[in-house]
Structure formats: structure tokens, C-alpha cells
XYZ file of C-alpha atoms in Angstrom:
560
model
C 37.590 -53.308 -53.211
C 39.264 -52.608 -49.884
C 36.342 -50.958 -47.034
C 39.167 -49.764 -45.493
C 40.393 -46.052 -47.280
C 44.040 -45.425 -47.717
C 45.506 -43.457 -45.243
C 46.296 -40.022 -46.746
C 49.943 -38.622 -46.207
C 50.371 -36.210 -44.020
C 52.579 -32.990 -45.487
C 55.625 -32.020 -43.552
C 54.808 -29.059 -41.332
C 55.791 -25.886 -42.715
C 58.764 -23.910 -41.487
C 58.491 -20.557 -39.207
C 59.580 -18.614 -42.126
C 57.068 -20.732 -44.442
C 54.108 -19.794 -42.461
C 55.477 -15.840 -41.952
C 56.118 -15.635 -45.689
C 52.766 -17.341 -46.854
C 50.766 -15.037 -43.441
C 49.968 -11.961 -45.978
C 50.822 -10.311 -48.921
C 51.247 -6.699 -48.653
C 50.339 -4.973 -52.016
C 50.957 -7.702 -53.939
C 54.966 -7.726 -53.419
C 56.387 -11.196 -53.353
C 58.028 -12.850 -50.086
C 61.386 -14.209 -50.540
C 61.048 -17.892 -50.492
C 63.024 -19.708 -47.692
C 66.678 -21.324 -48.287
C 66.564 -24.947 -48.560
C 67.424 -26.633 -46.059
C 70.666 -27.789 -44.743
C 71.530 -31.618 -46.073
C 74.165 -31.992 -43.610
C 72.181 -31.328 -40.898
C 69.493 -33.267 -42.351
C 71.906 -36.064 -42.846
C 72.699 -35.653 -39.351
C 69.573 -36.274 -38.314
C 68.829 -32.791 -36.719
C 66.079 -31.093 -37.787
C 66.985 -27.029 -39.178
C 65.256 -24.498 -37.839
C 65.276 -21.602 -40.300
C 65.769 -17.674 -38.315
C 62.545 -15.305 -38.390
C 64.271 -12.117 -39.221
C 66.563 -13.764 -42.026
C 67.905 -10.220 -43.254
C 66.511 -9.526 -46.495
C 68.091 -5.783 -47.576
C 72.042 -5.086 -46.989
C 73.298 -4.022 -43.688
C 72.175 -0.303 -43.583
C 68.988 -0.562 -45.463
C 68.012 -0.168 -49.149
C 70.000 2.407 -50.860
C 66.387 3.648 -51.751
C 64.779 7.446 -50.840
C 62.371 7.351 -47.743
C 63.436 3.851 -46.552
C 65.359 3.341 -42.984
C 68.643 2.052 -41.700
C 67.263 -1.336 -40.882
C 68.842 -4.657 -41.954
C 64.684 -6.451 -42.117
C 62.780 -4.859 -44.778
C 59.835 -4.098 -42.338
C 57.642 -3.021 -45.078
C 58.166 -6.317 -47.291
C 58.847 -8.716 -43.671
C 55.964 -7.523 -41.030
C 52.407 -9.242 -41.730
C 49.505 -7.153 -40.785
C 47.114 -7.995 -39.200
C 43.539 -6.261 -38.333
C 41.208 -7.154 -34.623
C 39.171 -5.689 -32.045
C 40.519 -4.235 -29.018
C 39.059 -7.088 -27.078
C 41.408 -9.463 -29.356
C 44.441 -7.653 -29.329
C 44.093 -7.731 -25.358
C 44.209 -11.244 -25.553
C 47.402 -11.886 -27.847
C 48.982 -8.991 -25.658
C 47.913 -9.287 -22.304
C 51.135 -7.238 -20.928
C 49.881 -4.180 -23.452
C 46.589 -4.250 -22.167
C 45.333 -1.519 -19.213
C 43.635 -2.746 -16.269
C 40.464 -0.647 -17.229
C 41.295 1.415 -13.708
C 41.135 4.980 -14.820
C 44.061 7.606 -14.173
C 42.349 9.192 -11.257
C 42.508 9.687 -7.666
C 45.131 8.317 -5.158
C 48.006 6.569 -7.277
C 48.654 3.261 -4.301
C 50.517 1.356 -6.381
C 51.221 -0.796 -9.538
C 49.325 -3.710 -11.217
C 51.778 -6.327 -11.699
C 49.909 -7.927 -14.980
C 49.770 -4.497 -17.006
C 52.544 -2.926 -15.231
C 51.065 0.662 -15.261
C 50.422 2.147 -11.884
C 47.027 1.819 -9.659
C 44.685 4.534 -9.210
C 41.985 4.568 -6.813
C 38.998 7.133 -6.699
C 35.569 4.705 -5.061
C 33.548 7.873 -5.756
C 34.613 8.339 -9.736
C 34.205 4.845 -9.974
C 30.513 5.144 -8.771
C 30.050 7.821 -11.478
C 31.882 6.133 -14.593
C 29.684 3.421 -13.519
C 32.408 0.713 -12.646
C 31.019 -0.180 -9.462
C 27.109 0.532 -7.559
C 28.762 2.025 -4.569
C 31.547 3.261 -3.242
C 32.131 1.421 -0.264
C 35.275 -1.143 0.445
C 35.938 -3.924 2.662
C 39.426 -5.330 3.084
C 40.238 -9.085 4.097
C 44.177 -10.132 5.683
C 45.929 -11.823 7.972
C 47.760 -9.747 10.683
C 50.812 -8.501 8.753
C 49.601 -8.743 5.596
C 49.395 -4.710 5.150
C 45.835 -3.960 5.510
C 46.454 -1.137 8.209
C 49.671 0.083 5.843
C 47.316 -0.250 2.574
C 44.157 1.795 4.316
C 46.676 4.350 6.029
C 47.836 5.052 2.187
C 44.742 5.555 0.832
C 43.508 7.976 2.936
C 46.644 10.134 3.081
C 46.618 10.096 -0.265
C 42.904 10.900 -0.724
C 43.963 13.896 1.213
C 45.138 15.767 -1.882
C 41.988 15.713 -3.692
C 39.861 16.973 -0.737
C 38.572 13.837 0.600
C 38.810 13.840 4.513
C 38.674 10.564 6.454
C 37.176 9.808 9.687
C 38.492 6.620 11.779
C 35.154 5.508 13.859
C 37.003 4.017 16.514
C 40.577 3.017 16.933
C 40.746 -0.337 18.830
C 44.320 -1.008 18.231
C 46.061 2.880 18.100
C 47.775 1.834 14.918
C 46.154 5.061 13.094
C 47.204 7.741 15.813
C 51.146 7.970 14.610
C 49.465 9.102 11.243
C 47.826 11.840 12.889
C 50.492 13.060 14.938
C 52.900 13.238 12.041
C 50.045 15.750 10.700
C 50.092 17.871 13.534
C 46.605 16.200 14.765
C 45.700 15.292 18.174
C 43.771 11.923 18.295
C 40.525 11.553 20.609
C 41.638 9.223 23.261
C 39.044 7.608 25.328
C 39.633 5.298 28.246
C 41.591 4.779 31.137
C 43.832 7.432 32.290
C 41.825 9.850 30.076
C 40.275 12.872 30.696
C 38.070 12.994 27.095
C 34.845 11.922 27.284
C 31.895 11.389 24.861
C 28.356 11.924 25.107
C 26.341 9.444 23.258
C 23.798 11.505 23.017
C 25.363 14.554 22.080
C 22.981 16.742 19.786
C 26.728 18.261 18.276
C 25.835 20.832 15.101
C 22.187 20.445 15.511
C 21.696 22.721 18.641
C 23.522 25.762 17.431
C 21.311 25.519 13.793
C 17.946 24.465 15.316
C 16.851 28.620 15.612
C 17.976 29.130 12.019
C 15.487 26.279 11.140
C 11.521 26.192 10.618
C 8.822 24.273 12.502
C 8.939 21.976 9.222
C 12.490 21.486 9.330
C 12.839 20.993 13.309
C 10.116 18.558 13.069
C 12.150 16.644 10.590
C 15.647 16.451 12.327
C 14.121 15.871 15.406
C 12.281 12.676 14.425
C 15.732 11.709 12.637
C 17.607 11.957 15.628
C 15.286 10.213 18.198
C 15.104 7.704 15.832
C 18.915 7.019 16.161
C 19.099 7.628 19.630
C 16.238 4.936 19.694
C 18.327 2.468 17.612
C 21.420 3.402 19.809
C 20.175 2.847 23.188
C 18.073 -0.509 22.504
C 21.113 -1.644 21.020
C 23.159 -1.047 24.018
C 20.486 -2.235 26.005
C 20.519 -5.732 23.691
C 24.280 -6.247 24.236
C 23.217 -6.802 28.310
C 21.522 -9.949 26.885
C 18.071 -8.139 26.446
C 15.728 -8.034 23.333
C 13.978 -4.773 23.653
C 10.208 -4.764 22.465
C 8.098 -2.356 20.780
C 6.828 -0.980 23.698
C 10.646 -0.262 25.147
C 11.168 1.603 21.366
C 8.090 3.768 22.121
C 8.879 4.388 25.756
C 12.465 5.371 25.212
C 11.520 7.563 22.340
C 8.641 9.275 24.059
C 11.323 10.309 26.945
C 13.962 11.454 24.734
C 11.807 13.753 23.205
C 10.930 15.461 26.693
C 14.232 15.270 27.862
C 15.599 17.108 24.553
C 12.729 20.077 25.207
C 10.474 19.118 22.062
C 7.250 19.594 24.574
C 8.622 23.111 25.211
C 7.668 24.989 21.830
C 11.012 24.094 20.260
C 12.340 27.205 21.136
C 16.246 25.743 22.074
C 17.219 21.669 22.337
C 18.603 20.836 25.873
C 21.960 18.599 25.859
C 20.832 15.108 27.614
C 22.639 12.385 28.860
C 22.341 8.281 29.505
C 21.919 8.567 33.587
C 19.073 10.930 32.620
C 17.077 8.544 30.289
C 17.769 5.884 32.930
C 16.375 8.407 35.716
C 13.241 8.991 33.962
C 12.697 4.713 33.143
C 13.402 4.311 36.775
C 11.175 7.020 38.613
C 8.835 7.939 35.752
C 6.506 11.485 36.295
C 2.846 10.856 36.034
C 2.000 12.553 32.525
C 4.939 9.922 30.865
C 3.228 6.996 32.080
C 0.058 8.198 30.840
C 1.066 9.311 27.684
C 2.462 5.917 27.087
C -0.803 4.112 27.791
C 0.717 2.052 30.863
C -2.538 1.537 33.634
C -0.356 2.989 36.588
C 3.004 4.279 37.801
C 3.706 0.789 39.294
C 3.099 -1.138 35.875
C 5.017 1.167 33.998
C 8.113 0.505 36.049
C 7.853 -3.258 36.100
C 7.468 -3.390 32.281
C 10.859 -1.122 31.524
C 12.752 -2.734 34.670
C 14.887 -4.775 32.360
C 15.802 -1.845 29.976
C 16.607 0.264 32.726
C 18.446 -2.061 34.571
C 20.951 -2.629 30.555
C 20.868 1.285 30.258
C 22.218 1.403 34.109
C 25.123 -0.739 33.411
C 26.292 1.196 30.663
C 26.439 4.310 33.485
C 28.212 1.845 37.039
C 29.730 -0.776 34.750
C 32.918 -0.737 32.940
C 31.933 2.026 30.738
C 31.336 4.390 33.400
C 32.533 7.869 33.059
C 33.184 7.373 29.232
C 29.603 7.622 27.374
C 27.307 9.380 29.884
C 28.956 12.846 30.909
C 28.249 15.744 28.304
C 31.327 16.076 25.434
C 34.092 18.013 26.403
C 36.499 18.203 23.166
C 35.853 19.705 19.668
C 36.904 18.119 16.549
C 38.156 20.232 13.993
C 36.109 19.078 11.097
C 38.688 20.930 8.671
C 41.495 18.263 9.550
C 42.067 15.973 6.711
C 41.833 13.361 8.997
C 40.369 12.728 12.680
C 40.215 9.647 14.689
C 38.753 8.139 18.100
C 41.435 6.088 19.650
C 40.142 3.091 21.490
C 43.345 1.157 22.444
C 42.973 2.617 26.604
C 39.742 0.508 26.706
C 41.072 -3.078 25.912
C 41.974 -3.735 29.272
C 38.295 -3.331 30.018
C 37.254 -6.226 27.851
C 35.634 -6.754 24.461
C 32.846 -6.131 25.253
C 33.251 -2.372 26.203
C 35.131 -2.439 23.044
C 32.383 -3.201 20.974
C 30.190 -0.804 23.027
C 32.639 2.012 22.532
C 32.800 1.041 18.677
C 28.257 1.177 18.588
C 28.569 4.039 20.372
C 31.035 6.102 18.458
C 29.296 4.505 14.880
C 25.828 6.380 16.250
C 27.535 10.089 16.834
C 30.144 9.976 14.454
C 26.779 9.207 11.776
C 24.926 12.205 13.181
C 27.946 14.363 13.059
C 28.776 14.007 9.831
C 25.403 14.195 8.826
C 24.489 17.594 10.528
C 28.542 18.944 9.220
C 26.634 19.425 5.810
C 30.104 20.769 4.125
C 29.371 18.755 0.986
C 32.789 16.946 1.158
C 33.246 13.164 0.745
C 34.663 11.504 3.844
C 36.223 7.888 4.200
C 34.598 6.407 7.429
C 37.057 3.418 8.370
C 35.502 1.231 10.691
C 38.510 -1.648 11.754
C 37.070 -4.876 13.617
C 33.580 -4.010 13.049
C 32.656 -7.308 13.745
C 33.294 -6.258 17.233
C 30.339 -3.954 16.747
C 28.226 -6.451 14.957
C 28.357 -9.004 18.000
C 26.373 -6.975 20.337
C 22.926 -8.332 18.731
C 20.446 -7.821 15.947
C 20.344 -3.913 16.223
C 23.975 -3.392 16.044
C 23.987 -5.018 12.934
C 21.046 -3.463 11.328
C 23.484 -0.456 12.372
C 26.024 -1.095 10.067
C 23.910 -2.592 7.001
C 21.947 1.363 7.294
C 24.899 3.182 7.399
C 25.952 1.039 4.389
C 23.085 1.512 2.692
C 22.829 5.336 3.010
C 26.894 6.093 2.036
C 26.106 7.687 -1.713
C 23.579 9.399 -0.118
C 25.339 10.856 2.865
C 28.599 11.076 0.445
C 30.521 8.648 3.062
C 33.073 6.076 1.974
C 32.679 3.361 3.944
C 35.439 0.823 4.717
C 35.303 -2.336 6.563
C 38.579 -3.265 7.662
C 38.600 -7.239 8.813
C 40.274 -10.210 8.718
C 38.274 -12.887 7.198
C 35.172 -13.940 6.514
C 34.147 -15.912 9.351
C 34.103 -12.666 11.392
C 31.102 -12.089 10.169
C 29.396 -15.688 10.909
C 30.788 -15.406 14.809
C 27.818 -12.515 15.119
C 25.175 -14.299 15.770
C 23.854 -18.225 15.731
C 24.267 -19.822 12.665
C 20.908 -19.390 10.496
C 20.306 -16.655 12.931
C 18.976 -13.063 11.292
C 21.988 -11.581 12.316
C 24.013 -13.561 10.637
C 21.649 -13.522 7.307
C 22.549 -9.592 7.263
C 25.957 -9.998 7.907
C 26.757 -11.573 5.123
C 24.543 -9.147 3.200
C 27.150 -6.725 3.916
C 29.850 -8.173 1.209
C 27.187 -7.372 -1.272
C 27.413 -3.921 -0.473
C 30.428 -3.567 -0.721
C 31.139 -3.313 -4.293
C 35.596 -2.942 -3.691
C 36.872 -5.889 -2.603
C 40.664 -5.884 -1.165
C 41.857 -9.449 -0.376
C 45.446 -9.356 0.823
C 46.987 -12.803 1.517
C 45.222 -15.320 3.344
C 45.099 -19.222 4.234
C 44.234 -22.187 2.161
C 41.780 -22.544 4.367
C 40.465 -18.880 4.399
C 40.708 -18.488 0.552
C 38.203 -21.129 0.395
C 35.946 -18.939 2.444
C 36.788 -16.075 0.587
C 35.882 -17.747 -3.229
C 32.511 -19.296 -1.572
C 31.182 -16.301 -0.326
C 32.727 -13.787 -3.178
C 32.514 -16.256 -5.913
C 36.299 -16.048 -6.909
C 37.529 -17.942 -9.871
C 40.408 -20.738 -8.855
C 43.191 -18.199 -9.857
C 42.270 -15.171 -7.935
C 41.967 -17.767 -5.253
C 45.296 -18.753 -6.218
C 46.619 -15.096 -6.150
C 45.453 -14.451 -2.583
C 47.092 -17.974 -1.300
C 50.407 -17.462 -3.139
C 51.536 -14.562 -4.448
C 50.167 -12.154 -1.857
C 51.511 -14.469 0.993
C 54.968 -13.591 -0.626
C 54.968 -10.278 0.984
C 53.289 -7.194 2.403
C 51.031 -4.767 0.575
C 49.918 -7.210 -2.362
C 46.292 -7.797 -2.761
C 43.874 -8.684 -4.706
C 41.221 -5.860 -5.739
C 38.482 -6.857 -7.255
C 35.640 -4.560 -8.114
C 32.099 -6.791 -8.264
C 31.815 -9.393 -10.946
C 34.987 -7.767 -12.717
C 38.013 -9.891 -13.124
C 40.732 -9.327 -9.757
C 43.896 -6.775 -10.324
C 46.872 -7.934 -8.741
C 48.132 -4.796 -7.263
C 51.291 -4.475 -5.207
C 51.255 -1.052 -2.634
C 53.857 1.056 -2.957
C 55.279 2.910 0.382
C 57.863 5.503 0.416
C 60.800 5.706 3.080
C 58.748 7.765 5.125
C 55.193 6.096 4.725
C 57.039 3.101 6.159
C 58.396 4.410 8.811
C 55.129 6.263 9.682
C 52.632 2.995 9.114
C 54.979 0.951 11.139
C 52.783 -1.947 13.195
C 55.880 -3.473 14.350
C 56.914 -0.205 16.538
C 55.790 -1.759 19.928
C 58.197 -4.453 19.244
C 61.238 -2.187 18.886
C 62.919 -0.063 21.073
C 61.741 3.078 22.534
C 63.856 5.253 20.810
C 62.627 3.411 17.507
C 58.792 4.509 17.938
C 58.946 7.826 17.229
C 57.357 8.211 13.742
C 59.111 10.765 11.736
C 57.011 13.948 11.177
C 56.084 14.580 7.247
C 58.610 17.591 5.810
C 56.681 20.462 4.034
C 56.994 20.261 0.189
C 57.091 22.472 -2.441
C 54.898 21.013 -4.514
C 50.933 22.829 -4.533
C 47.687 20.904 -4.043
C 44.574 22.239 -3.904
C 42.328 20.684 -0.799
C 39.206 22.679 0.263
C 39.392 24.042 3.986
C 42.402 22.130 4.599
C 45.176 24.075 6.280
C 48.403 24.331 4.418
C 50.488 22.973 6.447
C 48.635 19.606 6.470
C 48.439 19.416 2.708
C 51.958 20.669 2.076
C 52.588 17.304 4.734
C 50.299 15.253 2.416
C 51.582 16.186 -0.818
C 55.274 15.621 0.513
C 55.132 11.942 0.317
C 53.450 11.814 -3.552
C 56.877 12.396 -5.273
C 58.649 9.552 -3.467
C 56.178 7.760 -4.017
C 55.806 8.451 -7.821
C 59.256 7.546 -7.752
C 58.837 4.438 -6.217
C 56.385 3.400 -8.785
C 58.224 4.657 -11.897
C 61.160 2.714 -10.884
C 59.366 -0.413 -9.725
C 57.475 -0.528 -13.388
C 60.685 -0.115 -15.024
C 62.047 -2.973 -13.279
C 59.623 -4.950 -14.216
């Protein structure tokens, strides 16, 4: 007896219209059996393939009541088969929704499902698709990231979501406002606005209306930031305030501000006058601070004082320590602080400007107490985040505190290694930098690098074909992106702009003529939207841009 077994004969694989007829049997009614095959063609030595929708009833249907015109018997021809919705997803992946739901600011399409793209951070929070609401977006310059965050928050507009730009560095946002009938804040040179840092804003016109209870508490809330604030500033002159400087500089603004006075009215301070007191203390602050004598006080704050004085002789003179002298009109859908006059002073008044304006535009919004959700958009913040340790713990608390304070924060940068260039590597400032992705639960990754995208995947733990997405296909052209929300698999969504969008989100202008950067102003529409406390004028300019748009999409998806 042979050990070795017989090989057993393989049977010729079955036909397509074998394995459809033999798939099911629908109530027990027969399949037609296939045609032979073809001998010449066999003889030929080419292999027939038999057709799937053989026609098995005459060509306008069975001559039968209740049956249709069709030349396939659907109800003796189509198997049936029964799965989950999970399943069915994955045999159909072009039927299949991208789990996005139908609410909020319509930006675009996804190019798997082909449906459009809604975005709504703060519904997303509360159908618990995300932990918070706030977004960072990562591009190279040209990508669309201005074009793509410009969208959103005219968009947001219509469903009473206004948006506050914390500091302009570039101007690219100020032809938005304009075409809204919206004066931007400029500050720098050749301007006559100018900002208080420590501007008490809302807070002195409600502080009568408020209890002893309720003074006490605002009052330690505000020192506190002005604390934070100014040792911050103070940092960025290349000095690490202690404890003692926090205690100091809190104990004078609190007897600058008139708490020591029976908190009958706040006083309006400014920088020069915190730096007066450091510098030629009165006897009672000394002692209430526990220093031994007017000269040892002096010598132990000369460093702070001497950071704090720069800010009031050095490039930033003029800008941050005179009292306010503009209004915002917190109705506006949108206001914005326009920083692009400063860049000729360096980067590092940039990056004070942008700590600065972070601080009051955070109280402001606080103390407005309107109960309406506001985008914050804060563009290079790694500017901000440079300055030291405190300017970062900055950011990670206002991060931190956006459900709470109803805020929308949105980090606009361009790749990952901004946030390692804050501080020495294994430094703590670093360490919370890169804290920040985390929360951040929207990511938007426009196209980026080889290089980059490896960046990107390390720190956000992308798979090798969302890495793929944001090295190819968004290169390929503006406005596509990857958006993914946490440990979710990545959307590839394209942004949809109308005639007039582009025209208005233009970050080519300065390259064209001057009779090219005019951005067209936004035509009233008919169309009704309902926006709390938002002028109508400004929403009927808002709402004019949704139908071309909705066009744009409808027609894009039926390309597709």
C-alpha cells in the first residue's frame, strides 16, 4: 500500500451564473439552469463566460397581473440576502454615511460617501462624538486653512454662533469683515486704537449691581489673570518670576483697582502704573508684603519692574499701556484684532500682542455673559506659546475651560513642530504643548510633506492611509483635508467655496493688482435666518452665500 494518498481532483470552478443560480432559493421556485457551454469556443480554446442577467421572461415582462415591464425576472433572478448595518457598510462602502450628522454649517462634501459635510463642534459634544469642542488645523501655506476657517465661521453665522479672531497677525481675516459692514481693530503703527491690558471692560459698569460675595469672587478671578498676564510678559524679557513677584504684583493690583476702598466703584489701571508702584513702592505695600524695608523691597522686584518697563519704552509702547479707546460691538457676528501693523516691530511684539489680546479677549467674553457660543480663532499661536512657561499654561487653561465658558476654540497652525520650537526639548513647556493636540478632539489636516505627515501620524497616531490622504490627495489642491474626530476613522472632505467666498477669502490679493484687491461686498438675500441679536443686514449678508454654495455641493456630488 502506497503512504502517499491519491491526489483528489479538483472540480472545475463553477460559472457566475452557477454560483447566482445555486446563491438562494426564493420560496422554493427553481433557477433556470445555465446553457451549456459553447463547444466552439471551447474547441477554440477560449474559455465562455456565461452573462449575469441572461433574460429569463420575454421582452416586456410576464404577461402575468402585478408583474413589471422588465426583461430579468427580479423576483425569480435577485438572491437575498440578510446582515447588519455594520456588514452592509462594508460590501457598500459608497452607500454608507460618514456618521457626521445633518447639522450645522454644510463646508463641503465627503468624497468616500459623497453626501455633503456638516459641521456643528458643539452638537458633536452633545451627541457625544467628540469630549470637546475645540479644533486645531494643520497646512502648508496655500493649502486653504485660512479659506477653510473663514467658511466655517461665516457659515456658523446663521445658527447664532459669533466668532472672535484673538489676534490677526497676517490681516487675511479683515476683507471678511469689511464685506460685513465691520470695522476691524487695528493695532500698530500708524494707528490710533489702542488696548489696555488691563482693561476691567463689562466688569466696572456691573460691579454696583453685584454683592460683597459676588465682588469678592470676580475680583480674585481677575487679579488672578492679570497675575498670569503680567508675569508672563515679564517672562518673555528672559525672566522667571517667583512666588514672591506673583504675591507682590497681585497685592498692588488689588490697591490700584480700589479693592482697599470698600468696593464701592473699580478704578481703570494701567501697566506704567503697576510699574510705578514696583519702582517707588508706599510704605504700607512693603509692609503688607512682609519685605524688612523700603530698600529690600525694591531690590527684590528690580528685575520684574525693569520686564514690566519694557513693555511701556520698548517696541510696544503706546499700544498696551494707555486706557481702551474703541468699543466692540459684541452683537457683530464676527469681530477681530488685526495685528499685521506690528510685524515690522518684530516677533516678538507679535507674540506679546497675541498674550496680551488672549488675556482680555478671555475676560471679555467671560464678563459678556450673553449665553451665546463663540469661535475664538487663535492663528500662529505658537507665536504666543514661545514667550515661556506661563504663556503656555495660558493657552492649555483657556483650552481646558472652552465647554465651560461655551468658547470654540481653534488653533490655526502649520505643523507640528510649531509646537516643539516653544521651549527646550524635554523642557515643561514643551511637555504641555503637546498636551494641547489631546485637547483638541477635531483634527483638520490639510496637505502636508512626507516629511510632516510623519510628524503628523506620530503624534496623532494616524493609520498609513490617512497619512497617505494628507501626502497625496490633499496636496492635489486647495480646501481638501483630512478631518478626523479622536480615535474615529479620517473623512476626506473637500471645501466647497462659492464665486463670491473666493473672491472674498482671497490670500493671493497682495500679489495682484490694486484694482484686483477689493473684495466684493456680500449682496442681501432673500432667504430668512434666524440669528439672535444679529442685525439683519449682516445675516441677510451671511445667508446670501448658502444657496451658491448648496449649489456648489449638489452639483459637485452629482458629478461624482
Amino acid at each position: 500500500m502506497s503512504i502517499f494518498r491519491r491526489a483528489r481532483r479538483r472540480p472545475d470552478p463553477r460559472s457566475t451564473g452557477e454560483l447566482l443560480s445555486q446563491f438562494t432559493d426564493l420560496h422554493g421556485i427553481p433557477h433556470a439552469t445555465p446553457p451549456a457551454p459553447d463547444p466552439i469556443a471551447e474547441d477554440s480554446g477560449a474559455r465562455h463566460r456565461q452573462r449575469v442577467n441572461q433574460a429569463t421572461a420575454p421582452r416586456h415582462g410576464p404577461r402575468e397581473p402585478g408583474r413589471g415591464w422588465a426583461a430579468v425576472d427580479a423576483a425569480r433572478r435577485a438572491p437575498v440576502y440578510k446582515a447588519t448595518t455594520a456588514e452592509v457598510g462594508g460590501l457598500f462602502p459608497l452607500l454608507a454615511a460618514n456618521g457626521v450628522p445633518a447639522i450645522g454649517a454644510r463646508l463641503g462634501y465627503d468624497t468616500q460617501s459623497g453626501g455633503a459635510f456638516y459641521v456643528h463642534p458643539t452638537e458633536w459634544v452633545l451627541r457625544g462624538m467628540v469630549t470637546n469642542p475645540n479644533l486645531v488645523v494643520f497646512g502648508e501655506p496655500g493649502r486653504g486653512k485660512s479659506s477653510t476657517v473663514v467658511a466655517l465661521m461665516l457659515r456658523m453665522m446663521l445658527f447664532g454662533v459669533r466668532s472672535l479672531i484673538s489676534g490677526d497677525v497676517k490681516g487675511e481675516y479683515t476683507p471678511l469683515l469689511r464685506s460685513l459692514g465691520i470695522t476691524p481693530i487695528a493695532l500698530g503703527r500708524g494707528s490710533h486704537h489702542r488696548l489696555n491690558a488691563l482693561d476691567l471692560g463689562p466688569l466696572r459698569a456691573r460691579w454696583p449691581t453685584w454683592g460683597v460675595e459676588r465682588q469678592n469672587e470676580e475680583l480674585t478671578g481677575i487679579t488672578a489673570r492679570w497675575t498670569r498676564l503680567l508675569t508672563a510678559l515679564a517672562e518673555a524679557q528672559g525672566y522667571s518670576p517667583t512666588v514672591t513677584d506673583g504675591l507682590v504684583i497681585s497685592t498692588v493690583l488689588r490697591r490700584l483697582v480700589g479693592a482697599a476702598d470698600g468696593y464701592t466703584q473699580l478704578r481703570p489701571i494701567t501697566i506704567p502704573q503697576v510699574v510705578a508702584q514696583l519702582a517707588d513702592p508706599e510704605d504700607d505695600l512693603w509692609q503688607a508684603t512682609r519685605f524688612a524695608s523700603h530698600r529690600q523691597f525694591v531690590d527684590h522686584t528690580r528685575q520684574i519692574t525693569d520686564a514690566l518697563s519694557n513693555l511701556v519704552v520698548g517696541p510696544l509702547s503706546g499700544l498696551f499701556d494707555e486706557p481702551t479707546n474703541f468699543d466692540l460691538d459684541w452683537d457683530a457676528p464676527v469681530q477681530s484684532m488685526d495685528l499685521s501693523l506690528l510685524r515690522s516691530r518684530g516677533d516678538q511684539a507679535i507674540a506679546v500682542a497675541l498674550t496680551c489680546l488672549g488675556s482680555w479677549s478671555s475676560m471679555i467674553t467671560d464678563l459678556q455673559d450673553d449665553g451665546d457660543v463663540r469661535i475664538v480663532v487663535r492663528d500662529e499661536v505658537w507665536r504666543q506659546m514661545r514667550l515661556g512657561l506661563r504663556a503656555v499654561q495660558a493657552v492649555d487653561s483657556d483650552l481646558r475651560l472652552s465647554r465651560a465658558e461655551r468658547k470654540i476654540q481653534l488653533l490655526v497652525m502649520h505643523k507640528p513642530s510649531d509646537l516643539l520650537s516653544v521651549g527646550a526639548a524635554g523642557s515643561q513647556e514643551v511637555s504641555i504643548a503637546k498636551d494641547l493636540l489631546a485637547l483638541c478632539s477635531s483634527r483638520i489636516l490639510l496637505g502636508q510633506s512626507t516629511r510632516v505627515g510623519d510628524e503628523l501620524a506620530e503624534e496623532l497616531g494616524l493609520s498609513e492611509r490617512e497619512q497617505a490622504v494628507i501626502t497625496g490627495w490633499a496636496m492635489e489642491g486647495p480646501g481638501r483635508a483630512l478631518w478626523k474626530m479622536e480615535n474615529a476613522p479620517g473623512m476626506k472632505i473637500q471645501t466647497v467655496l462659492s464665486a463670491t467666498e473666493r473672491a472674498i477669502f482671497d490670500t493671493n490679493a497682495g500679489l495682484r493688482g490694486p484694482a484686483e484687491q477689493t473684495p466684493p461686498a456680500l449682496e442681501p438675500s432673500r432667504r430668512l435666518a434666524a440669528v439672535p441679536n444679529t442685525t439683519a443686514d449682516q445675516v441677510s449678508a451671511a445667508a446670501a452665500v448658502e444657496p451658491a454654495v448648496a449649489g456648489r455641493l449638489n452639483g459637485a456630488a452629482a458629478h461624482r
